[in-house]
Structures are given as C-alpha cells and as structure tokens.
Short mmCIF file of C-alpha atoms in Angstrom, two decimals:
data_model
loop_
_atom_site.label_atom_id
_atom_site.label_comp_id
_atom_site.label_asym_id
_atom_site.label_seq_id
_atom_site.Cartn_x
_atom_site.Cartn_y
_atom_site.Cartn_z
CA UNK L 243 -8.11 11.71 -24.43
CA UNK L 244 -9.73 8.30 -24.22
CA UNK L 245 -8.28 5.42 -22.22
CA UNK L 246 -7.33 3.58 -25.42
CA UNK L 247 -5.33 6.50 -26.80
CA UNK L 248 -1.58 5.83 -26.94
CA UNK L 249 -0.75 8.99 -24.95
CA UNK L 250 -3.10 7.86 -22.18
CA UNK L 251 -1.17 4.58 -22.02
CA UNK L 252 2.16 6.40 -21.84
CA UNK L 253 0.73 8.69 -19.15
CA UNK L 254 -0.35 5.67 -17.10
CA UNK L 255 3.12 4.10 -17.35
CA UNK L 256 4.71 7.40 -16.35
CA UNK L 257 2.38 7.74 -13.35
CA UNK L 258 3.13 4.19 -12.21
CA UNK L 259 6.87 4.83 -12.60
CA UNK L 260 6.64 8.07 -10.64
CA UNK L 261 4.59 6.38 -7.90
CA UNK L 262 7.04 3.49 -7.85
CA UNK L 263 9.97 5.87 -7.49
CA UNK L 264 8.28 7.62 -4.54
CA UNK L 265 7.28 4.31 -2.90
CA UNK L 266 10.75 2.82 -3.23
CA UNK L 267 12.33 5.91 -1.72
CA UNK L 268 9.83 5.92 1.15
CA UNK L 269 10.62 2.27 1.83
CA UNK L 270 14.35 2.98 1.71
CA UNK L 271 13.87 5.77 4.27
CA UNK L 272 11.96 3.45 6.61
CA UNK L 273 14.62 0.75 6.14
CA UNK L 274 17.25 3.28 7.19
CA UNK L 275 15.28 4.43 10.24
CA UNK L 276 14.26 1.05 11.69
CA UNK L 277 15.82 -2.40 12.09
CA UNK L 278 15.05 -4.87 9.29
CA UNK L 279 12.04 -6.82 10.63
CA UNK L 280 10.23 -3.81 12.12
CA UNK L 281 10.85 -1.77 8.94
CA UNK L 282 9.29 -4.43 6.75
CA UNK L 283 6.40 -4.83 9.17
CA UNK L 284 5.84 -1.06 9.21
CA UNK L 285 5.77 -0.61 5.43
CA UNK L 286 3.52 -3.64 4.97
CA UNK L 287 1.06 -2.46 7.64
CA UNK L 288 0.96 1.14 6.40
CA UNK L 289 0.71 -0.03 2.79
CA UNK L 290 -2.21 -2.31 3.66
CA UNK L 291 -4.05 0.55 5.36
CA UNK L 292 -3.47 2.86 2.41
CA UNK L 293 -4.53 0.22 -0.10
CA UNK L 294 -7.64 -0.55 1.94
CA UNK L 295 -8.49 3.15 1.94
CA UNK L 296 -7.79 3.46 -1.78
CA UNK L 297 -10.04 0.54 -2.70
CA UNK L 298 -12.94 1.59 -0.49
CA UNK L 299 -12.54 5.22 -1.52
CA UNK L 300 -13.04 4.15 -5.12
CA UNK L 301 -16.24 2.31 -4.25
CA UNK L 302 -17.77 4.85 -1.88
CA UNK L 303 -16.31 8.29 -2.62
CA UNK L 304 -14.74 8.35 -6.06
CA UNK L 305 -12.71 11.48 -5.34
CA UNK L 306 -9.49 10.16 -6.84
CA UNK L 307 -9.27 9.60 -10.58
CA UNK L 308 -8.48 6.24 -12.11
CA UNK L 309 -4.97 7.33 -13.11
CA UNK L 310 -4.35 8.61 -9.57
CA UNK L 311 -5.47 5.28 -8.09
CA UNK L 312 -3.18 3.48 -10.54
CA UNK L 313 -0.22 5.68 -9.63
CA UNK L 314 -0.78 5.24 -5.91
CA UNK L 315 -1.89 1.58 -5.86
CA UNK L 316 0.24 0.04 -8.57
CA UNK L 317 3.15 2.45 -8.38
CA UNK L 318 3.62 3.80 -4.86
CA UNK L 319 2.14 1.02 -2.73
CA UNK L 320 3.63 -1.85 -4.70
CA UNK L 321 7.07 -0.30 -4.25
CA UNK L 322 6.48 0.59 -0.61
CA UNK L 323 5.30 -2.83 0.53
CA UNK L 324 7.29 -6.02 0.18
CA UNK L 325 6.25 -9.62 0.35
CA UNK L 326 9.59 -10.93 -0.88
CA UNK L 327 11.61 -9.25 1.87
CA UNK L 328 9.03 -10.37 4.42
CA UNK L 329 9.43 -13.98 3.20
CA UNK L 330 13.24 -13.89 3.23
CA UNK L 331 13.41 -12.25 6.66
CA UNK L 332 10.95 -14.81 8.02
CA UNK L 333 13.02 -17.72 6.70
CA UNK L 334 16.20 -16.25 8.19
CA UNK L 335 14.68 -15.63 11.63
CA UNK L 336 14.64 -18.04 14.54
CA UNK L 337 11.43 -20.10 14.72
CA UNK L 338 9.96 -17.91 17.46
CA UNK L 339 10.70 -14.66 15.60
CA UNK L 340 9.50 -16.20 12.34
CA UNK L 341 6.14 -17.14 13.88
CA UNK L 342 5.80 -13.68 15.40
CA UNK L 343 6.76 -12.02 12.13
CA UNK L 344 4.18 -13.96 10.13
CA UNK L 345 1.49 -13.33 12.73
CA UNK L 346 2.29 -9.63 13.00
CA UNK L 347 2.48 -9.03 9.24
CA UNK L 348 -0.83 -10.74 8.51
CA UNK L 349 -2.65 -9.37 11.56
CA UNK L 350 -1.49 -5.79 10.94
CA UNK L 351 -2.11 -6.15 7.21
CA UNK L 352 -5.72 -7.20 7.78
CA UNK L 353 -6.16 -4.56 10.49
CA UNK L 354 -4.70 -1.98 8.10
CA UNK L 355 -7.22 -2.82 5.38
CA UNK L 356 -10.04 -2.61 7.93
CA UNK L 357 -8.72 0.75 9.15
CA UNK L 358 -8.54 2.04 5.58
CA UNK L 359 -12.10 0.81 5.00
CA UNK L 360 -13.29 2.51 8.18
CA UNK L 361 -11.73 5.84 7.18
CA UNK L 362 -13.15 5.70 3.64
CA UNK L 363 -16.64 4.82 4.89
CA UNK L 364 -16.52 7.56 7.54
CA UNK L 365 -15.55 10.10 4.88
CA UNK L 366 -18.34 8.81 2.62
CA UNK L 367 -20.90 9.24 5.43
CA UNK L 368 -19.61 12.74 6.09
CA UNK L 369 -19.89 13.60 2.38
CA UNK L 370 -23.48 12.30 2.27
CA UNK L 371 -24.50 14.37 5.32
#
C-alpha cells in the first residue's frame, strides 16, 4: 500500500489514536502516583527524552518505520506530555515554585532530548561496529 492510499491514511489515524490512548493512560497513572507538579515534570522530562531518541533514531538508525514513529511521536508522546497543564500549574504556584517549575521543566526537557540523542547515537555506533 502506498502512503497516498486511503487505507494507509486510516491506518495512520488508527495508530495515532492507539498511541494517544496509551499515552493518556500512562500520564493518568503518573498523575495518580505523584503530586501534581512532580507528575507533570516527570511526564514532560520522560517524553522529551523519548522524543529526542525517536528523532535521532530516525536520522541515524532507521529501525522504526514511519507509521511507528507517527504512532509513538504524534500519538503516545503528545498524549503523555503536557504543556497546557505545565502552564496552568505554573500560574497557580507561588512565585518561587513557579520559577522552579519553569526552570526544571525546560532544563529537564532539554537534558531529556540530549539523553535521547546520546542513546540513539550510541546505538548507531554499535550498529556500525
């Protein structure tokens, strides 16, 4: 089936929906296990690391198919992570907690992408050896 085929489009939507369902449930589980601010920080940091890995894996390994990357990136990770909750929680926090929350979310998000990159590049070097 080619990418332009209507069944391929339906398959992509189904994969994104399935990934979104899994990501939303994973986020719900984390929200139930941790207090609000740490839960949001955790899902955003983990999601950033996974997205960093996914993007660098595509460029350097290419093990995952395009539909798999779409299901994981657009479906699972977009439902797992949350900028809107992060923004609301930051606005509702005291100024000191708000500053710490912003700093932690962005610092861990960037560190997560770099970690994901490091893992993908290490796996690529191992595959080339």
